[in-house]
Amino acid sequence: MKKNKNSSSSSSQIVGVIVYIIAFLASWYFVSFISRNSAETISRMQASVAISPAEVARKQSITSATSGVIAQFQLLLSAFIVIGAPKKGYVAALILNALSLASCTISVIARQAYSNIPGLIVPVATIILVTIIQLFTSKVNQKNAELSRNYEQLMETNRIIKEKDEKLTYLAYYDILTSLPNRHLFIEKIDESITNNSNVPFSVVLADIDNFKLINNTYGSSSGDVLLATYAEKFKILCGENVFLGRIGGNEYGFILQGNLSEANILNFIEKVQTILSEPVQIGSDIISATASFGIASYPNNALNSSDILNCINSAVSFAKSNGKNRPCFYEQY
């Protein structure tokens, strides 16, 4: 896209330079024609009748004024083409005005028309002017190019910063291993449920995988990580959009179940989680399955804020583990 734009701009500049050359040469020819015609007219008038010096001076004045106007037109034309097409226009303006200067100089010397010497000022001034414009334009273009590079660098820096911010935000709220919401986001979700729907009850379930340290020691920590990630993927399918799922500890998963659910409903959900845990997972040459202890607490029956709710489910899990593991325990039942 940028290449096409540059190509179009270059083509426009070439067309502009061609038009400038044609206009300059046409005006140059017109000046020469007027000067030659005026000289011939004055010569015929002087030869045929007696003509006063005042009449000759008037005729010469008209010719000089016309030539001056056209010279000014050439100067403006040269200035505009250098502005519009800095490199190509400058070269064209320099060559044409140099030729004009040379032509005027030859004319003055050949005809010894020293009164026309002031006419040399215009092409000289034009050459100086277009050179100044070219130098100024070149500096402006360099500054613009530098600003463009700085802008691109700034945009790239902003992009990198944005990517890092997004990555940091992700790391702050999500677990790297399982891509699940972490403990921080899980707590925020509890607080959000309380704040936005203070009159709507919900239950929080903590699943703590039993003997996970033994699994790591037996099969290796990498196998333990694969097991946690595998369970996470299966739990995502189970929960869908109705249950908020998070990894809130090394081997702990949290579930937020919205609504005033009965114990039977909650136990039915936990049975599904237990079924997933009991399904053998093959990791390399090893086949691993696990169990979990569950702690359940409800808002607002057991606690009114996220901190107290977490304390309740942790206490319930501890009670379940101390009483045989692989079982659910409601906070109010012990």
Coordinates of C-alpha atoms in Angstrom, one line a residue:
M1 CA 0.0 0.0 0.0
K2 CA 2.8 2.4 0.9
K3 CA 4.7 1.4 -2.2
N4 CA 1.7 2.2 -4.4
K5 CA 1.3 5.5 -2.7
N6 CA 5.0 6.5 -3.3
S7 CA 4.7 5.4 -6.9
S8 CA 1.6 7.5 -7.4
S9 CA 3.3 10.5 -5.8
S10 CA 6.4 10.1 -8.1
S11 CA 4.2 9.9 -11.2
S12 CA 2.4 13.1 -10.2
Q13 CA 5.8 14.8 -9.7
I14 CA 7.0 13.8 -13.1
V15 CA 3.8 15.1 -14.7
G16 CA 4.2 18.4 -12.7
V17 CA 7.8 18.8 -13.9
I18 CA 6.8 18.2 -17.5
V19 CA 4.1 20.8 -17.3
Y20 CA 6.6 23.2 -15.6
I21 CA 9.1 22.7 -18.4
I22 CA 6.5 23.3 -21.1
A23 CA 5.2 26.4 -19.3
F24 CA 8.7 27.8 -18.7
L25 CA 9.8 27.3 -22.3
A26 CA 6.6 28.8 -23.6
S27 CA 7.0 31.9 -21.5
W28 CA 10.6 32.1 -22.5
Y29 CA 9.7 31.9 -26.1
F30 CA 7.0 34.5 -25.6
V31 CA 9.4 37.0 -24.0
S32 CA 11.9 36.4 -26.8
F33 CA 9.1 36.9 -29.4
I34 CA 7.9 40.2 -27.7
S35 CA 11.4 41.5 -27.4
R36 CA 12.2 40.7 -31.0
N37 CA 8.9 42.0 -32.3
S38 CA 9.3 45.2 -30.3
A39 CA 12.8 45.8 -31.6
E40 CA 11.6 45.3 -35.2
T41 CA 8.7 47.6 -34.7
I42 CA 10.8 50.4 -33.3
S43 CA 13.3 50.0 -36.1
R44 CA 10.5 50.2 -38.7
M45 CA 9.0 53.3 -37.0
Q46 CA 12.4 55.0 -36.9
A47 CA 13.1 54.2 -40.5
S48 CA 9.7 55.3 -41.9
V49 CA 8.9 58.4 -40.0
A50 CA 10.5 60.7 -37.5
I51 CA 9.7 59.3 -34.1
S52 CA 10.2 61.0 -30.8
P53 CA 12.5 59.6 -28.1
A54 CA 9.5 59.6 -25.8
E55 CA 7.6 57.2 -28.1
V56 CA 10.6 54.9 -28.3
A57 CA 11.0 55.0 -24.6
R58 CA 7.2 54.2 -24.1
K59 CA 7.5 51.2 -26.5
Q60 CA 10.6 49.9 -24.7
S61 CA 8.9 50.4 -21.3
I62 CA 5.9 48.3 -22.4
T63 CA 8.2 45.6 -23.6
S64 CA 10.3 45.7 -20.4
A65 CA 7.2 45.6 -18.2
T66 CA 5.8 42.6 -20.1
S67 CA 9.1 40.8 -19.9
G68 CA 9.3 41.6 -16.2
V69 CA 5.8 40.2 -15.5
I70 CA 6.7 37.0 -17.4
A71 CA 10.0 36.8 -15.5
Q72 CA 8.2 37.0 -12.3
F73 CA 5.8 34.3 -13.5
Q74 CA 8.8 32.1 -14.3
L75 CA 10.2 32.8 -10.8
L76 CA 6.9 31.8 -9.1
L77 CA 6.6 28.8 -11.4
S78 CA 10.1 27.6 -10.5
A79 CA 9.4 28.1 -6.8
F80 CA 6.2 26.1 -6.9
I81 CA 7.7 23.2 -8.8
V82 CA 10.6 22.9 -6.3
I83 CA 8.1 22.8 -3.5
G84 CA 5.9 20.3 -5.3
A85 CA 8.7 18.1 -6.6
P86 CA 11.8 18.8 -4.5
K87 CA 14.4 16.8 -6.3
K88 CA 13.1 16.6 -9.9
G89 CA 11.6 20.1 -9.8
Y90 CA 14.8 21.6 -8.4
V91 CA 17.0 20.0 -11.2
A92 CA 14.5 21.2 -13.9
A93 CA 14.3 24.7 -12.4
L94 CA 18.1 25.0 -12.0
I95 CA 18.7 23.9 -15.6
L96 CA 16.1 26.1 -17.2
N97 CA 17.0 29.2 -15.2
A98 CA 20.7 28.6 -15.9
L99 CA 19.9 28.4 -19.6
S100 CA 17.8 31.6 -19.3
L101 CA 20.7 33.3 -17.6
A102 CA 23.2 32.2 -20.2
S103 CA 20.9 33.3 -23.0
C104 CA 20.4 36.7 -21.4
T105 CA 24.2 37.1 -20.9
I106 CA 25.0 36.1 -24.5
S107 CA 22.3 38.6 -25.7
V108 CA 23.8 41.4 -23.6
I109 CA 27.3 40.7 -24.8
A110 CA 26.4 40.1 -28.5
R111 CA 24.2 43.1 -28.8
Q112 CA 26.1 45.2 -26.3
A113 CA 22.7 46.0 -24.8
Y114 CA 24.1 46.8 -21.4
S115 CA 20.8 48.4 -20.5
N116 CA 19.4 44.8 -20.3
I117 CA 21.9 43.8 -17.6
P118 CA 19.2 44.3 -14.8
G119 CA 17.3 41.5 -16.6
L120 CA 20.0 39.1 -15.5
I121 CA 18.9 39.6 -11.9
V122 CA 15.7 37.5 -12.3
P123 CA 17.3 34.2 -13.3
V124 CA 20.1 34.7 -10.8
A125 CA 17.5 35.4 -8.1
T126 CA 15.4 32.5 -9.2
I127 CA 18.4 30.1 -9.0
I128 CA 19.2 31.4 -5.5
L129 CA 15.6 31.2 -4.4
V130 CA 15.0 27.6 -5.7
T131 CA 18.3 26.5 -4.0
I132 CA 17.2 28.0 -0.7
I133 CA 13.8 26.3 -1.1
Q134 CA 15.5 23.0 -2.0
L135 CA 17.7 23.2 1.1
F136 CA 14.8 24.1 3.4
T137 CA 12.6 21.4 1.9
S138 CA 15.3 18.9 2.3
K139 CA 15.7 19.7 5.9
V140 CA 12.0 19.7 6.5
N141 CA 11.7 16.3 4.8
Q142 CA 14.6 15.0 7.0
K143 CA 12.8 16.2 10.1
N144 CA 9.5 14.6 8.9
A145 CA 11.3 11.3 8.2
E146 CA 12.9 11.5 11.6
L147 CA 9.5 12.2 13.2
S148 CA 8.0 9.4 11.2
R149 CA 10.7 7.0 12.5
N150 CA 10.2 8.2 16.0
Y151 CA 6.5 7.8 15.7
E152 CA 6.9 4.2 14.4
Q153 CA 9.3 3.5 17.2
L154 CA 6.9 5.0 19.7
M155 CA 4.0 2.9 18.3
E156 CA 6.2 -0.2 18.5
T157 CA 7.2 0.6 22.1
N158 CA 3.5 1.1 22.9
R159 CA 2.6 -2.2 21.3
I160 CA 5.3 -4.0 23.3
I161 CA 4.2 -2.2 26.5
K162 CA 0.6 -3.2 25.8
E163 CA 1.6 -6.8 25.2
K164 CA 3.6 -6.8 28.4
D165 CA 0.7 -5.3 30.3
E166 CA -1.7 -7.9 28.9
K167 CA 0.8 -10.6 29.8
L168 CA 1.2 -9.2 33.3
T169 CA -2.6 -8.9 33.7
Y170 CA -3.0 -12.5 32.6
L171 CA -0.3 -13.7 35.0
A172 CA -2.0 -11.7 37.8
Y173 CA -5.3 -13.4 37.3
Y174 CA -4.7 -16.8 35.6
D175 CA -2.8 -19.9 36.4
I176 CA 0.0 -20.7 33.9
L177 CA -0.2 -24.4 34.1
T178 CA -3.9 -24.9 33.7
S179 CA -5.0 -21.5 32.2
L180 CA -7.7 -21.4 34.9
P181 CA -8.5 -18.3 37.0
N182 CA -6.1 -18.2 39.9
R183 CA -6.8 -17.6 43.6
H184 CA -6.8 -13.9 43.2
L185 CA -9.4 -13.9 40.4
F186 CA -11.4 -16.6 42.2
I187 CA -11.7 -14.3 45.3
E188 CA -12.6 -11.4 43.1
K189 CA -15.4 -13.5 41.6
I190 CA -16.8 -14.3 45.1
D191 CA -16.6 -10.6 46.0
E192 CA -18.4 -9.7 42.8
S193 CA -21.1 -12.2 43.4
I194 CA -21.7 -10.7 46.9
T195 CA -21.6 -7.1 45.7
N196 CA -23.7 -7.4 42.6
N197 CA -26.2 -10.0 43.8
S198 CA -26.2 -9.6 47.6
N199 CA -29.6 -11.3 47.9
V200 CA -28.7 -14.3 45.7
P201 CA -27.2 -17.2 47.5
F202 CA -24.3 -19.3 46.1
S203 CA -22.1 -22.1 47.2
V204 CA -18.3 -22.5 47.0
V205 CA -16.7 -26.0 46.7
L206 CA -13.0 -26.7 47.3
A207 CA -11.6 -29.8 45.9
D208 CA -8.2 -30.8 47.4
I209 CA -6.6 -33.7 45.6
D210 CA -5.7 -36.4 48.1
N211 CA -2.1 -37.6 48.5
F212 CA -0.8 -35.3 45.7
K213 CA 2.6 -35.1 47.3
L214 CA 2.8 -38.9 47.1
I215 CA 1.9 -38.7 43.4
N216 CA 4.7 -36.3 42.7
N217 CA 7.2 -38.3 44.6
T218 CA 6.1 -41.6 42.9
Y219 CA 5.7 -40.4 39.3
G220 CA 7.6 -37.1 39.3
S221 CA 6.5 -33.5 39.5
S222 CA 6.2 -33.2 35.7
S223 CA 3.6 -36.1 35.7
G224 CA 1.9 -34.3 38.5
D225 CA 1.6 -31.1 36.4
V226 CA 0.2 -33.1 33.5
L227 CA -2.3 -34.7 35.8
L228 CA -3.4 -31.2 37.1
A229 CA -3.7 -29.8 33.6
T230 CA -5.7 -32.9 32.4
Y231 CA -8.2 -32.5 35.3
A232 CA -8.5 -28.8 34.6
E233 CA -9.5 -29.4 31.0
K234 CA -12.1 -32.0 32.0
F235 CA -13.4 -29.7 34.8
K236 CA -13.9 -26.9 32.2
I237 CA -16.1 -29.2 30.2
L238 CA -18.1 -30.1 33.3
C239 CA -18.6 -26.6 34.5
G240 CA -19.3 -24.9 31.2
E241 CA -20.6 -21.3 31.7
N242 CA -22.8 -22.2 34.8
V243 CA -20.0 -22.9 37.3
F244 CA -17.0 -20.6 37.9
L245 CA -13.9 -22.7 38.1
G246 CA -10.4 -21.8 39.4
R247 CA -7.2 -23.3 40.5
I248 CA -6.8 -21.7 44.0
G249 CA -3.8 -23.7 45.3
G250 CA -1.1 -26.2 44.2
N251 CA -3.5 -29.2 44.1
E252 CA -6.8 -27.3 44.9
Y253 CA -9.6 -26.5 42.5
G254 CA -12.4 -24.1 43.5
F255 CA -16.0 -24.1 42.1
I256 CA -18.6 -21.4 42.6
L257 CA -22.1 -22.7 42.2
Q258 CA -24.7 -19.9 41.8
G259 CA -28.2 -20.2 43.2
N260 CA -29.8 -21.6 46.3
L261 CA -28.8 -25.2 45.7
S262 CA -29.8 -28.1 48.0
E263 CA -27.3 -30.4 49.5
A264 CA -28.4 -33.1 47.1
N265 CA -27.7 -30.8 44.1
I266 CA -24.3 -30.0 45.4
L267 CA -23.5 -33.6 46.2
N268 CA -24.6 -34.5 42.7
F269 CA -22.1 -32.0 41.2
I270 CA -19.3 -33.3 43.5
E271 CA -20.0 -36.9 42.3
K272 CA -19.4 -35.8 38.7
V273 CA -16.1 -34.3 39.9
Q274 CA -15.2 -37.5 41.7
T275 CA -16.0 -39.5 38.5
I276 CA -13.5 -37.3 36.5
L277 CA -10.8 -37.8 39.2
S278 CA -11.3 -41.6 39.2
E279 CA -10.9 -41.9 35.5
P280 CA -7.3 -43.2 34.8
V281 CA -5.0 -40.8 33.1
Q282 CA -2.1 -42.2 31.1
I283 CA 1.1 -40.2 31.4
G284 CA 3.9 -41.8 29.5
S285 CA 4.0 -45.4 30.6
D286 CA 2.1 -44.6 33.9
I287 CA -1.6 -44.7 34.5
I288 CA -2.7 -42.4 37.3
S289 CA -6.0 -41.7 39.0
A290 CA -6.8 -39.7 42.1
T291 CA -9.4 -38.8 44.7
A292 CA -10.1 -35.6 46.5
S293 CA -11.5 -34.2 49.7
F294 CA -14.2 -31.5 49.3
G295 CA -15.2 -28.6 51.5
I296 CA -18.4 -26.8 51.0
A297 CA -19.6 -23.4 52.3
S298 CA -22.6 -21.3 51.3
Y299 CA -23.3 -17.5 51.2
P300 CA -25.0 -16.1 53.2
N301 CA -25.6 -19.1 55.5
N302 CA -22.0 -19.8 56.5
A303 CA -20.2 -16.5 55.7
L304 CA -20.8 -13.0 54.4
N305 CA -17.5 -12.2 52.7
S306 CA -14.8 -13.9 50.6
S307 CA -12.3 -14.2 53.4
D308 CA -14.7 -16.0 55.7
I309 CA -16.0 -18.2 52.9
L310 CA -12.4 -19.4 52.2
N311 CA -11.8 -20.1 55.8
C312 CA -15.0 -22.1 55.9
I313 CA -14.1 -24.3 52.9
N314 CA -10.6 -24.8 54.2
S315 CA -11.9 -25.9 57.6
A316 CA -14.3 -28.3 55.9
V317 CA -11.6 -29.8 53.7
S318 CA -9.4 -30.3 56.7
F319 CA -12.2 -32.1 58.5
A320 CA -12.8 -34.3 55.4
K321 CA -9.1 -35.2 55.2
S322 CA -8.9 -36.1 58.9
N323 CA -11.9 -38.3 58.5
G324 CA -10.8 -40.6 55.8
K325 CA -10.4 -38.3 52.7
N326 CA -12.2 -38.8 49.4
R327 CA -15.4 -37.4 50.8
P328 CA -17.3 -34.1 50.8
C329 CA -17.9 -32.1 54.0
F330 CA -20.3 -29.2 54.5
Y331 CA -19.0 -26.5 56.8
E332 CA -22.0 -26.7 59.1
Q333 CA -21.9 -30.5 59.5
Y334 CA -19.0 -30.7 62.0

